[in-house]
């Protein structure tokens, strides 16, 4: 699993936050074209499992159990420096290949990414 | 049609779809409703100058979503400043989702049920429905209800707070509550219609835009629930009443009562209304709206408008006064038909009325008509004057005083 991170301004650059995009129309279009091409490559090689970008962090809701009852509250708030912005799950032959893909991902989203193995059904890393 | 009204028509159609899409995806109905309203205003300004986007629905959703995100950000910033933690309880047991997947049904119905939530007062239900489902701006609602814009804003805000506090969810009502909740929806639509049809205040008797909006909402509901006979009954009643619109006011805007209405009726609306009520009655689940529409249909169908004399001949509509079912039901447009049914009339004149409506001007007005028909002119004049003192509508007051003066 490759996870990307960003602060609230990351959504604003693409117009996915609370205002119009701060990037130009061409920049935004180019970004989505490049992401699309990356996903298409992964689909073609059979390595793509799934991947999503997440909505602006202001839409986050925390759900927890208090006094035995489920309650919801808005947040944690968008001022957090780095929040999960999106993720892609790939099924690859080796750890090296996963690192290679994570590097391409980082270049595309222009932020730091994290790579973590997904546990298999028996509870062991693969 | 000019560009401005084309844009307005499109926006009114897209308004409930956009709000439903946002609420389905992000929750926060109360903020989403504000966000959509702002997006509609932005669209009205920019589209009317000719810069229509290729995908208007997508444009509206994008702009409304940005506004919602912005509203959420400022709301959360406020919570941080005030160090408040707005915790809301979630339902314990997993109730089966009455809301189907996207595209399976029209979400406008869910919105209608939500705006007509029983926790909300009828005037607030009307304001919220006109804005959230009808796509009218606050200013337009204020103008058509003859109220200050601030009053409408307050009503809408309070309506949304009440829905939130009552735990209203973006879902169809449970089957057990369905009939009662539908009654509220029908009542709200009929309130909008009657407010337009016989304005409760002001100088104009009829405010066409409210009638048109109520009929539009009635058509929407009919499309969503084609098998509900009371929905058909309500739409038929509105169409048949509206068909009489041109005949109801005289050259100077004065009220013309049913028995003196001479102008031609709207034939298309009458044909549609009669077809609707015939079909609805065929489902054999009668109700107050079907009954009222049936009476209106009898009047409309049997009337023969004579082009040479310019007058109509009136059928006997004894059924309208012999049929006791309308008693106790909110029937703001109700009035006695020019027919027989005298025994029933005497009982209505002298009988007691439900307390909440006993002093309403329409009660005095109905009593006055019945007393006049029963040959008791003195008492009738007294009741006409009592009604005139209570109504806030200038044309109604003039009509009532004229009747009283004729009787002496």
PDB file of C-alpha atoms in Angstrom, chain A residues 13-106:
ATOM      1  CA  UNK A  13      -4.005  23.471  -5.524  1.00  0.00           C
ATOM      2  CA  UNK A  14      -6.304  21.138  -7.496  1.00  0.00           C
ATOM      3  CA  UNK A  15      -9.582  22.984  -6.748  1.00  0.00           C
ATOM      4  CA  UNK A  16     -10.747  20.102  -4.555  1.00  0.00           C
ATOM      5  CA  UNK A  17     -10.784  22.245  -1.411  1.00  0.00           C
ATOM      6  CA  UNK A  18     -12.851  25.270  -0.480  1.00  0.00           C
ATOM      7  CA  UNK A  19     -12.122  27.443  -3.521  1.00  0.00           C
ATOM      8  CA  UNK A  20     -11.109  27.322  -7.154  1.00  0.00           C
ATOM      9  CA  UNK A  21      -7.771  25.677  -7.994  1.00  0.00           C
ATOM     10  CA  UNK A  22      -4.668  27.718  -7.267  1.00  0.00           C
ATOM     11  CA  UNK A  23      -2.886  25.852 -10.072  1.00  0.00           C
ATOM     12  CA  UNK A  24      -3.686  26.856 -13.616  1.00  0.00           C
ATOM     13  CA  UNK A  25      -6.231  24.827 -15.565  1.00  0.00           C
ATOM     14  CA  UNK A  26      -3.388  23.322 -17.653  1.00  0.00           C
ATOM     15  CA  UNK A  27      -1.402  22.293 -14.565  1.00  0.00           C
ATOM     16  CA  UNK A  28      -4.449  20.604 -13.034  1.00  0.00           C
ATOM     17  CA  UNK A  29      -5.287  18.829 -16.289  1.00  0.00           C
ATOM     18  CA  UNK A  30      -1.671  17.681 -16.686  1.00  0.00           C
ATOM     19  CA  UNK A  31      -1.645  16.318 -13.124  1.00  0.00           C
ATOM     20  CA  UNK A  32      -4.780  14.243 -13.656  1.00  0.00           C
ATOM     21  CA  UNK A  33      -3.519  13.075 -17.067  1.00  0.00           C
ATOM     22  CA  UNK A  34      -0.247  11.857 -15.504  1.00  0.00           C
ATOM     23  CA  UNK A  35      -2.059  10.108 -12.634  1.00  0.00           C
ATOM     24  CA  UNK A  36      -4.400   8.460 -15.132  1.00  0.00           C
ATOM     25  CA  UNK A  37      -1.452   7.269 -17.220  1.00  0.00           C
ATOM     26  CA  UNK A  38       0.251   5.815 -14.117  1.00  0.00           C
ATOM     27  CA  UNK A  39      -2.896   3.903 -13.127  1.00  0.00           C
ATOM     28  CA  UNK A  40      -3.328   2.702 -16.732  1.00  0.00           C
ATOM     29  CA  UNK A  41       0.251   1.342 -16.729  1.00  0.00           C
ATOM     30  CA  UNK A  42      -0.424  -0.533 -13.469  1.00  0.00           C
ATOM     31  CA  UNK A  43      -3.681  -1.923 -14.804  1.00  0.00           C
ATOM     32  CA  UNK A  44      -1.922  -3.084 -17.982  1.00  0.00           C
ATOM     33  CA  UNK A  45       0.794  -4.874 -16.012  1.00  0.00           C
ATOM     34  CA  UNK A  46      -1.810  -6.493 -13.751  1.00  0.00           C
ATOM     35  CA  UNK A  47      -0.283  -4.904 -10.616  1.00  0.00           C
ATOM     36  CA  UNK A  48      -3.172  -2.530  -9.814  1.00  0.00           C
ATOM     37  CA  UNK A  49      -5.506  -3.555  -6.976  1.00  0.00           C
ATOM     38  CA  UNK A  50      -7.159  -0.243  -6.194  1.00  0.00           C
ATOM     39  CA  UNK A  51      -6.385   3.381  -5.510  1.00  0.00           C
ATOM     40  CA  UNK A  52      -8.259   6.469  -4.364  1.00  0.00           C
ATOM     41  CA  UNK A  53      -7.703  10.087  -3.525  1.00  0.00           C
ATOM     42  CA  UNK A  54      -9.498  11.217  -0.354  1.00  0.00           C
ATOM     43  CA  UNK A  55     -11.803  14.236  -0.042  1.00  0.00           C
ATOM     44  CA  UNK A  56     -10.699  17.429   1.705  1.00  0.00           C
ATOM     45  CA  UNK A  57      -9.800  16.693   5.360  1.00  0.00           C
ATOM     46  CA  UNK A  58     -12.564  19.033   6.616  1.00  0.00           C
ATOM     47  CA  UNK A  59     -14.986  16.219   5.714  1.00  0.00           C
ATOM     48  CA  UNK A  60     -13.389  13.911   8.290  1.00  0.00           C
ATOM     49  CA  UNK A  61     -15.659  12.573  11.022  1.00  0.00           C
ATOM     50  CA  UNK A  62     -14.368  10.859  14.142  1.00  0.00           C
ATOM     51  CA  UNK A  63     -16.572   8.045  15.403  1.00  0.00           C
ATOM     52  CA  UNK A  64     -15.938   6.534  18.818  1.00  0.00           C
ATOM     53  CA  UNK A  65     -17.710   4.792  21.649  1.00  0.00           C
ATOM     54  CA  UNK A  66     -18.374   6.939  24.732  1.00  0.00           C
ATOM     55  CA  UNK A  67     -20.131   5.396  27.725  1.00  0.00           C
ATOM     56  CA  UNK A  68     -21.018   2.442  25.565  1.00  0.00           C
ATOM     57  CA  UNK A  69     -22.742   4.528  22.891  1.00  0.00           C
ATOM     58  CA  UNK A  70     -21.462   5.483  19.443  1.00  0.00           C
ATOM     59  CA  UNK A  71     -20.938   9.224  18.962  1.00  0.00           C
ATOM     60  CA  UNK A  72     -19.613  11.252  16.049  1.00  0.00           C
ATOM     61  CA  UNK A  73     -17.742  14.541  15.957  1.00  0.00           C
ATOM     62  CA  UNK A  74     -16.238  16.521  13.080  1.00  0.00           C
ATOM     63  CA  UNK A  75     -12.474  16.446  12.702  1.00  0.00           C
ATOM     64  CA  UNK A  76      -9.626  15.938  13.555  1.00  0.00           C
ATOM     65  CA  UNK A  77      -9.196  19.323  12.009  1.00  0.00           C
ATOM     66  CA  UNK A  78      -7.645  20.237   8.727  1.00  0.00           C
ATOM     67  CA  UNK A  79      -4.931  22.360  10.319  1.00  0.00           C
ATOM     68  CA  UNK A  80      -2.975  19.161  10.980  1.00  0.00           C
ATOM     69  CA  UNK A  81       0.352  19.431   9.121  1.00  0.00           C
ATOM     70  CA  UNK A  82       0.070  16.168   7.273  1.00  0.00           C
ATOM     71  CA  UNK A  83      -2.993  14.034   6.708  1.00  0.00           C
ATOM     72  CA  UNK A  84      -3.622  11.023   4.524  1.00  0.00           C
ATOM     73  CA  UNK A  85      -4.451  12.351   1.069  1.00  0.00           C
ATOM     74  CA  UNK A  86      -4.835   9.163  -0.922  1.00  0.00           C
ATOM     75  CA  UNK A  87      -3.624   5.626  -1.335  1.00  0.00           C
ATOM     76  CA  UNK A  88      -2.924   2.985  -3.954  1.00  0.00           C
ATOM     77  CA  UNK A  89      -2.808  -0.736  -3.354  1.00  0.00           C
ATOM     78  CA  UNK A  90      -0.602  -2.676  -5.740  1.00  0.00           C
ATOM     79  CA  UNK A  91       0.109  -6.393  -5.996  1.00  0.00           C
ATOM     80  CA  UNK A  92       3.736  -6.701  -7.045  1.00  0.00           C
ATOM     81  CA  UNK A  93       6.330  -9.432  -7.394  1.00  0.00           C
ATOM     82  CA  UNK A  94       8.877  -7.950  -4.995  1.00  0.00           C
ATOM     83  CA  UNK A  95       9.596  -5.290  -2.412  1.00  0.00           C
ATOM     84  CA  UNK A  96      12.004  -3.666  -4.868  1.00  0.00           C
ATOM     85  CA  UNK A  97       9.241  -3.293  -7.453  1.00  0.00           C
ATOM     86  CA  UNK A  98       6.976  -1.745  -4.764  1.00  0.00           C
ATOM     87  CA  UNK A  99       9.710   0.814  -3.953  1.00  0.00           C
ATOM     88  CA  UNK A 100      10.063   1.638  -7.634  1.00  0.00           C
ATOM     89  CA  UNK A 101       6.306   2.321  -7.915  1.00  0.00           C
ATOM     90  CA  UNK A 102       6.310   4.368  -4.681  1.00  0.00           C
ATOM     91  CA  UNK A 103       9.049   6.565  -6.186  1.00  0.00           C
ATOM     92  CA  UNK A 104       6.929   7.195  -9.304  1.00  0.00           C
ATOM     93  CA  UNK A 105       3.961   7.982  -7.060  1.00  0.00           C
ATOM     94  CA  UNK A 106       6.000  10.478  -4.993  1.00  0.00           C
TER      95      UNK A 106
END
